[in-house]
Amino acid sequence: MDILFNAVGGFVVEVGKFVCKCIYPKIENIVRFSSKIENLKEEMEKLTKFRNDIKGKVEEAEGEGYKPKLDVIKWLEDVCELQKEWESMQDSIATAKTLAYKCCPKCSLRSEVSTQAQKIQDQLHRLIEVGENFGSNLVVENYQIIKVEFIPGTSIEGQSAATKNLNKILRLLEDDKVCIIGVWGTGGVGKTSLVNNLNNKLRKTDVSSFKLSFGVVIWVTVPKPPIDIRNVQTQIASRLNLKVDKEGNVKSNASKIYKRLKQEKSFLLILDDVWEAINLDDVGVPQPEPPARSKVIITSRSLAVCKQMKIDTEMKVYTLDEDESWQLFVKNAGDVANLVDIQPLAKEITRECDGLPLAITVIGTSMRGKTKVELWEDALKSLRMSEPHNKDVTDKVYEVIKWSFDSLESQDNELYSKQRSKHVKNKRGDIRSCFLYCSLYPAAISTEDLIKCWWAEGFLGVHDTYEEAYNRGITIIDSLKDACLVEEAHKTDCVKMHDVVRDVAIWIDNSFGLTDISHIEMSASVKRISLLSKEIQSLPDNFRECPETTSLLLQDNDLLSEIPHEFFLAFPALRVLNLSETGIRDMPCSIDTLCQLRALILRNCYDLKELPPIGNLFNLELFDCDNTRLCCLPQGMDKLTNLRLLNLPVDYLEESIIHGFFLKLPRIEILNMLPTKTRDVDWMMRKNRVTLLVPTSFDEISSLHNLTSLFINLDNSSILIRDHTWMKRFHIEIGETSKSIPFNKSIKMISISHCETFSNGELSGMLHFASHLHLLKCGGLRKLIANNSFDRLKSLHIESCSCDFTPAEEGNEQFDDPLPNLEHLSLFSVHNLKSVSDFGQLLGLRFYGLRQMEISSCRNLTCLFIVGGYFSVPKHLEEVSVAFCHRLTELLVQWTHFSSEIPRVRKLRLKELPKLRTLREPWDHIEELKLINCYEITKLPFSIQTSNKIRLIKGTTEWWNLLEWDDINFKSNLEHCFLKK
């Protein structure tokens, strides 16, 4: 019994010990809960302080070009995770503290929280131990990378244009949506200098925005083509203190660079002077993606290269204005430039540099300290002759720009000639020769004229049609623009060549063309002669033979009235002859010896009334006599069987065009026979004769199967055109109206004037295919619309037409829009018009696709649209222009569906509307607002909350100062958008 008792007693004791051992900690966690939590809180605070100390040391070291060790980074991340876990427990701790001890179910919560706190405490002790073991010398791994390295270069301080460009790039770097920036411009314009100053700006400690604080800024000068990817990789690796094999595998190097850059919180890569697109993946650069902090900046002379590298935005660097050019020149030339005898010459030299910073800097420096006037005169003469006056100018300016020329795709002319003779069609053409040809023009060049000359010279390759050649010409012009070798001129559809670029072009190949009249007797071997705008009054009788000359450009010499009889005998190889805008009264018979001539351009020779026989010009493809006064067709013209472009006004012809004439010109593609209207004082006397001449031959014209463009004048009785599907563009005038159409606009226009009725469907054949309709002083609009199909009409212009806008009778409402594709509507001097809604209702128009609307001089117009019922504001209307409508009081009336009827107009232009007092509607989509002499409008049609899209507000300063503002900050917010008229 004793044995049993002892055994049981021992068992009970052991069980008791075990139970106590298990229960005691839980009881302790419950009883001492608050004190344990407080202790842990204090320890967490110490850990946080410890972490901040280490983090501060790491950040300080990073600023000095060091990099944290991977185990340090891991330690900081672990501490951060522990802090998050601790913070997530706070709600449970607060709940557990409020519980009564006697509540057993709730006591279990304290026990559970205490257990979790114990785990945190154990991790905390381990982290503190690891952190203490780092020691002060092991906090960071020594990469020795300075965030931004200083790059020596010229400062742009004091240069306002360059400073604006710098600030623009800084703003782009702060834009989360912009990852890759393309900075482009002509050689020597200051792209490298700009990004150099950007680099050094980022190095300064006063860069306040954290978005401009990159982990590392890497500068790479990209080698010229063919690009060596290893070279680019080596420069990046060197900047990162990363070892790569210069001769090793490109992919292996790319992998190393990729991993290293991925460790950076952000990087800025500057790729300077990029000539060919670079694949960032091949280099090993992680592709920046929004809203990533990392950025890439590319500088290039070619916009096309920038686009190929998938830039998010592009910024063109322009040349300097005259004042900044002079300041930069004086800065480099020194005080000598301001000496009394030298300053006029120095300013002329600066003008010759045409705002190109590189040329200004190099030439200015080369003249520094030179006090002899003779040296300055010689330098100016050299520049004007397109000859670099010293080796520095050659090496540092001309050679730099020549690189752009060398990078152009080129076709060897000799090879091209062989291909042509073998009927091998070279579609690409010779872009280098096209560039050099531009140097023959001293100012703005019409793109249409330029392409015609290229085509006649054979630079565009062989094409089946002129339109194909024209398209190739446009492509080449865009390529030259992208390479900054030509640029947009102020005139529409014109380009120009920078003066220094032109000098370089002439320097590259001085035998390509002659542009100096003083050398005219020394031009035997010259290939092209350009004497544009030289104020020539006469040409030499015995001109030296030029057997290689293919272009002779004499246009814009209005004092040149005579050409020597045998003059053209000196040019047996001539392909292009341009005598436009000269004062010539007749042409010598020697012109008929130019058997190789492809283009004869006599445009705007107002005194030219007769031409000699031209039957031997059997290679002629372009004959342009626009705005001449030819009274008869030149003899032998019917032998010009290769003619493709004929511009022949017929209003001065004294005899009808003979039957069968057009059938002898089967290759004609573009035929322009619209009457001359410039400088014509007797148009009204000749108009009846003009319209009677053409119809007799119109059936012949209709049978020309290669014809794609027709510009002609007809009378009302001769409109019997059945099919227009074979023509890509036409302008058919009925009456005396005229509207010029450039070749490159694919317009099918009909212009009608003084026509009172359209009841017999005379125009049906033409109108069905027309894209543009211009009506002047016509009646019967409702019948015109009702009796014809206008499915393809995109633009409608109505001027001085008297119409009755009384609404149609009930029951006759038309449900199908007769002009379903109308995009542009212009109404000028339609005096019976009270609203556009009345006009739409008269013709049954819905304006579903209307995007642009112009209204001017409609004296009874009181509003644009009456909203509600039948009519609403066109949903796609984007541009509205209203001018000289003196009774207009509101734009929109009866605004009934406010939320759904807000117009999406982006451009609103209002001028001379004295009774328009308010723009009450919310024009939330406005980007451009022009209000000229609309002084009754004293409040803008948007609020400070909805004005974020506005880019331009134009008006008088007086009007701007009288505007009323709901918010004192509103005006200041829009001040930068205001442009004084």
PDB file of C-alpha atoms in Angstrom, residues 695-843:
ATOM      1  CA  PRO A 695     -14.826  73.732-122.678  1.00  0.00           C
ATOM      2  CA  THR A 696     -14.132  73.029-126.363  1.00  0.00           C
ATOM      3  CA  SER A 697     -11.192  70.890-125.263  1.00  0.00           C
ATOM      4  CA  PHE A 698     -12.637  69.564-122.048  1.00  0.00           C
ATOM      5  CA  ASP A 699     -13.553  66.165-123.463  1.00  0.00           C
ATOM      6  CA  GLU A 700      -9.905  65.768-124.476  1.00  0.00           C
ATOM      7  CA  ILE A 701      -8.758  66.678-120.979  1.00  0.00           C
ATOM      8  CA  SER A 702     -11.131  64.118-119.506  1.00  0.00           C
ATOM      9  CA  SER A 703      -9.497  61.433-121.646  1.00  0.00           C
ATOM     10  CA  LEU A 704      -5.994  62.011-120.218  1.00  0.00           C
ATOM     11  CA  HIS A 705      -5.623  58.839-118.166  1.00  0.00           C
ATOM     12  CA  ASN A 706      -2.461  59.960-116.322  1.00  0.00           C
ATOM     13  CA  LEU A 707      -4.110  63.179-115.155  1.00  0.00           C
ATOM     14  CA  THR A 708      -4.348  63.305-111.359  1.00  0.00           C
ATOM     15  CA  SER A 709      -4.698  67.058-110.753  1.00  0.00           C
ATOM     16  CA  LEU A 710      -6.885  69.470-112.693  1.00  0.00           C
ATOM     17  CA  PHE A 711      -7.347  73.200-112.102  1.00  0.00           C
ATOM     18  CA  ILE A 712      -9.682  74.810-114.617  1.00  0.00           C
ATOM     19  CA  ASN A 713     -12.377  77.456-115.145  1.00  0.00           C
ATOM     20  CA  LEU A 714     -15.767  76.666-116.774  1.00  0.00           C
ATOM     21  CA  ASP A 715     -18.993  78.456-117.449  1.00  0.00           C
ATOM     22  CA  ASN A 716     -22.417  77.252-116.262  1.00  0.00           C
ATOM     23  CA  SER A 717     -23.472  75.820-119.627  1.00  0.00           C
ATOM     24  CA  SER A 718     -20.534  73.481-120.015  1.00  0.00           C
ATOM     25  CA  ILE A 719     -20.700  71.389-116.850  1.00  0.00           C
ATOM     26  CA  LEU A 720     -20.985  67.901-118.245  1.00  0.00           C
ATOM     27  CA  ILE A 721     -18.446  66.004-116.166  1.00  0.00           C
ATOM     28  CA  ARG A 722     -19.463  62.426-115.502  1.00  0.00           C
ATOM     29  CA  ASP A 723     -16.672  60.818-113.514  1.00  0.00           C
ATOM     30  CA  HIS A 724     -13.988  62.177-111.203  1.00  0.00           C
ATOM     31  CA  THR A 725     -12.777  58.981-109.591  1.00  0.00           C
ATOM     32  CA  TRP A 726      -9.564  59.059-111.633  1.00  0.00           C
ATOM     33  CA  MET A 727      -8.492  62.453-110.261  1.00  0.00           C
ATOM     34  CA  LYS A 728      -6.873  62.808-106.835  1.00  0.00           C
ATOM     35  CA  ARG A 729      -7.274  66.558-106.665  1.00  0.00           C
ATOM     36  CA  PHE A 730      -9.055  69.228-108.658  1.00  0.00           C
ATOM     37  CA  HIS A 731     -10.177  72.812-108.464  1.00  0.00           C
ATOM     38  CA  ILE A 732     -12.949  73.629-110.867  1.00  0.00           C
ATOM     39  CA  GLU A 733     -14.053  77.258-111.006  1.00  0.00           C
ATOM     40  CA  ILE A 734     -17.426  78.321-112.284  1.00  0.00           C
ATOM     41  CA  GLY A 735     -17.467  82.054-112.684  1.00  0.00           C
ATOM     42  CA  GLU A 736     -14.768  84.481-111.555  1.00  0.00           C
ATOM     43  CA  THR A 737     -13.922  83.230-108.068  1.00  0.00           C
ATOM     44  CA  SER A 738     -10.457  81.942-107.343  1.00  0.00           C
ATOM     45  CA  LYS A 739      -8.851  80.083-104.456  1.00  0.00           C
ATOM     46  CA  SER A 740      -5.268  78.862-104.749  1.00  0.00           C
ATOM     47  CA  ILE A 741      -4.482  75.255-103.854  1.00  0.00           C
ATOM     48  CA  PRO A 742      -0.905  74.019-103.266  1.00  0.00           C
ATOM     49  CA  PHE A 743      -0.041  70.725-104.905  1.00  0.00           C
ATOM     50  CA  ASN A 744       0.469  68.867-101.655  1.00  0.00           C
ATOM     51  CA  LYS A 745      -3.106  69.420-100.474  1.00  0.00           C
ATOM     52  CA  SER A 746      -5.344  66.568-101.630  1.00  0.00           C
ATOM     53  CA  ILE A 747      -8.315  68.823-102.187  1.00  0.00           C
ATOM     54  CA  LYS A 748     -11.179  68.315-104.586  1.00  0.00           C
ATOM     55  CA  MET A 749     -12.640  71.796-104.709  1.00  0.00           C
ATOM     56  CA  ILE A 750     -15.427  73.434-106.644  1.00  0.00           C
ATOM     57  CA  SER A 751     -15.704  77.224-106.559  1.00  0.00           C
ATOM     58  CA  ILE A 752     -18.930  78.753-107.858  1.00  0.00           C
ATOM     59  CA  SER A 753     -19.813  82.411-108.165  1.00  0.00           C
ATOM     60  CA  HIS A 754     -22.862  84.371-109.272  1.00  0.00           C
ATOM     61  CA  CYS A 755     -25.053  81.342-109.782  1.00  0.00           C
ATOM     62  CA  GLU A 756     -28.703  81.902-108.909  1.00  0.00           C
ATOM     63  CA  THR A 757     -30.180  78.446-109.337  1.00  0.00           C
ATOM     64  CA  PHE A 758     -29.178  74.808-108.983  1.00  0.00           C
ATOM     65  CA  SER A 759     -32.466  73.246-109.939  1.00  0.00           C
ATOM     66  CA  ASN A 760     -31.370  71.107-112.888  1.00  0.00           C
ATOM     67  CA  GLY A 761     -28.651  69.065-111.198  1.00  0.00           C
ATOM     68  CA  GLU A 762     -25.954  70.496-113.496  1.00  0.00           C
ATOM     69  CA  LEU A 763     -23.257  70.017-110.871  1.00  0.00           C
ATOM     70  CA  SER A 764     -24.191  66.542-109.679  1.00  0.00           C
ATOM     71  CA  GLY A 765     -21.230  64.752-111.245  1.00  0.00           C
ATOM     72  CA  MET A 766     -18.652  67.061-109.694  1.00  0.00           C
ATOM     73  CA  LEU A 767     -20.270  67.679-106.342  1.00  0.00           C
ATOM     74  CA  HIS A 768     -20.530  63.997-105.556  1.00  0.00           C
ATOM     75  CA  PHE A 769     -16.719  63.777-105.488  1.00  0.00           C
ATOM     76  CA  ALA A 770     -15.921  67.241-104.081  1.00  0.00           C
ATOM     77  CA  SER A 771     -14.273  67.619-100.682  1.00  0.00           C
ATOM     78  CA  HIS A 772     -14.423  71.440-100.637  1.00  0.00           C
ATOM     79  CA  LEU A 773     -17.194  73.727-101.904  1.00  0.00           C
ATOM     80  CA  HIS A 774     -16.752  77.503-102.177  1.00  0.00           C
ATOM     81  CA  LEU A 775     -19.863  79.557-102.967  1.00  0.00           C
ATOM     82  CA  LEU A 776     -19.693  83.273-103.746  1.00  0.00           C
ATOM     83  CA  LYS A 777     -22.822  85.350-104.369  1.00  0.00           C
ATOM     84  CA  CYS A 778     -24.959  82.318-105.117  1.00  0.00           C
ATOM     85  CA  GLY A 779     -28.644  81.697-104.493  1.00  0.00           C
ATOM     86  CA  GLY A 780     -30.799  78.582-104.222  1.00  0.00           C
ATOM     87  CA  LEU A 781     -28.814  76.952-101.444  1.00  0.00           C
ATOM     88  CA  ARG A 782     -31.721  74.774-100.342  1.00  0.00           C
ATOM     89  CA  LYS A 783     -32.170  73.395-103.864  1.00  0.00           C
ATOM     90  CA  LEU A 784     -28.448  72.820-104.207  1.00  0.00           C
ATOM     91  CA  ILE A 785     -28.367  70.707-101.053  1.00  0.00           C
ATOM     92  CA  ALA A 786     -31.591  68.882-101.834  1.00  0.00           C
ATOM     93  CA  ASN A 787     -30.675  67.922-105.420  1.00  0.00           C
ATOM     94  CA  ASN A 788     -27.106  66.704-104.904  1.00  0.00           C
ATOM     95  CA  SER A 789     -25.099  64.177-102.921  1.00  0.00           C
ATOM     96  CA  PHE A 790     -22.411  65.565-100.594  1.00  0.00           C
ATOM     97  CA  ASP A 791     -21.180  62.445 -98.825  1.00  0.00           C
ATOM     98  CA  ARG A 792     -17.528  63.410 -99.330  1.00  0.00           C
ATOM     99  CA  LEU A 793     -17.784  67.134 -98.606  1.00  0.00           C
ATOM    100  CA  LYS A 794     -15.503  68.197 -95.727  1.00  0.00           C
ATOM    101  CA  SER A 795     -15.363  71.974 -96.103  1.00  0.00           C
ATOM    102  CA  LEU A 796     -18.086  74.471 -97.017  1.00  0.00           C
ATOM    103  CA  HIS A 797     -17.395  78.174 -97.559  1.00  0.00           C
ATOM    104  CA  ILE A 798     -20.325  80.523 -98.235  1.00  0.00           C
ATOM    105  CA  GLU A 799     -19.684  84.178 -98.964  1.00  0.00           C
ATOM    106  CA  SER A 800     -22.027  87.047 -99.806  1.00  0.00           C
ATOM    107  CA  CYS A 801     -24.921  84.695-100.511  1.00  0.00           C
ATOM    108  CA  SER A 802     -28.428  86.048 -99.979  1.00  0.00           C
ATOM    109  CA  CYS A 803     -30.575  83.282 -98.555  1.00  0.00           C
ATOM    110  CA  ASP A 804     -33.949  83.095 -96.847  1.00  0.00           C
ATOM    111  CA  PHE A 805     -33.397  81.376 -93.499  1.00  0.00           C
ATOM    112  CA  THR A 806     -37.079  81.013 -92.689  1.00  0.00           C
ATOM    113  CA  PRO A 807     -37.573  77.546 -91.089  1.00  0.00           C
ATOM    114  CA  ALA A 808     -38.885  74.828 -93.397  1.00  0.00           C
ATOM    115  CA  GLU A 809     -42.574  73.920 -93.268  1.00  0.00           C
ATOM    116  CA  GLU A 810     -43.635  71.371 -90.657  1.00  0.00           C
ATOM    117  CA  GLY A 811     -43.651  67.811 -91.897  1.00  0.00           C
ATOM    118  CA  ASN A 812     -40.730  68.431 -94.229  1.00  0.00           C
ATOM    119  CA  GLU A 813     -38.078  67.914 -91.587  1.00  0.00           C
ATOM    120  CA  GLN A 814     -35.110  65.998 -92.955  1.00  0.00           C
ATOM    121  CA  PHE A 815     -33.745  63.291 -90.675  1.00  0.00           C
ATOM    122  CA  ASP A 816     -30.592  62.362 -92.624  1.00  0.00           C
ATOM    123  CA  ASP A 817     -27.822  64.943 -92.517  1.00  0.00           C
ATOM    124  CA  PRO A 818     -27.125  65.910 -96.166  1.00  0.00           C
ATOM    125  CA  LEU A 819     -23.525  66.856 -95.213  1.00  0.00           C
ATOM    126  CA  PRO A 820     -22.611  63.969 -92.868  1.00  0.00           C
ATOM    127  CA  ASN A 821     -18.822  64.442 -93.157  1.00  0.00           C
ATOM    128  CA  LEU A 822     -18.644  68.230 -92.931  1.00  0.00           C
ATOM    129  CA  GLU A 823     -15.661  69.256 -90.782  1.00  0.00           C
ATOM    130  CA  HIS A 824     -15.126  72.919 -91.646  1.00  0.00           C
ATOM    131  CA  LEU A 825     -17.766  75.636 -92.111  1.00  0.00           C
ATOM    132  CA  SER A 826     -17.056  79.269 -92.957  1.00  0.00           C
ATOM    133  CA  LEU A 827     -19.740  81.912 -93.423  1.00  0.00           C
ATOM    134  CA  PHE A 828     -18.643  85.355 -94.643  1.00  0.00           C
ATOM    135  CA  SER A 829     -20.984  88.294 -95.230  1.00  0.00           C
ATOM    136  CA  VAL A 830     -24.138  86.187 -95.074  1.00  0.00           C
ATOM    137  CA  HIS A 831     -26.236  89.119 -93.935  1.00  0.00           C
ATOM    138  CA  ASN A 832     -29.628  87.416 -93.505  1.00  0.00           C
ATOM    139  CA  LEU A 833     -28.141  84.918 -91.049  1.00  0.00           C
ATOM    140  CA  LYS A 834     -29.261  85.327 -87.417  1.00  0.00           C
ATOM    141  CA  SER A 835     -27.794  82.102 -86.016  1.00  0.00           C
ATOM    142  CA  VAL A 836     -25.909  79.043 -87.221  1.00  0.00           C
ATOM    143  CA  SER A 837     -28.841  77.016 -85.908  1.00  0.00           C
ATOM    144  CA  ASP A 838     -31.104  78.711 -88.488  1.00  0.00           C
ATOM    145  CA  PHE A 839     -28.600  77.839 -91.203  1.00  0.00           C
ATOM    146  CA  GLY A 840     -28.484  74.227 -90.058  1.00  0.00           C
ATOM    147  CA  GLN A 841     -32.242  73.967 -89.835  1.00  0.00           C
ATOM    148  CA  LEU A 842     -32.669  75.461 -93.317  1.00  0.00           C
ATOM    149  CA  LEU A 843     -30.479  72.757 -94.870  1.00  0.00           C
TER     150      LEU A 843
END
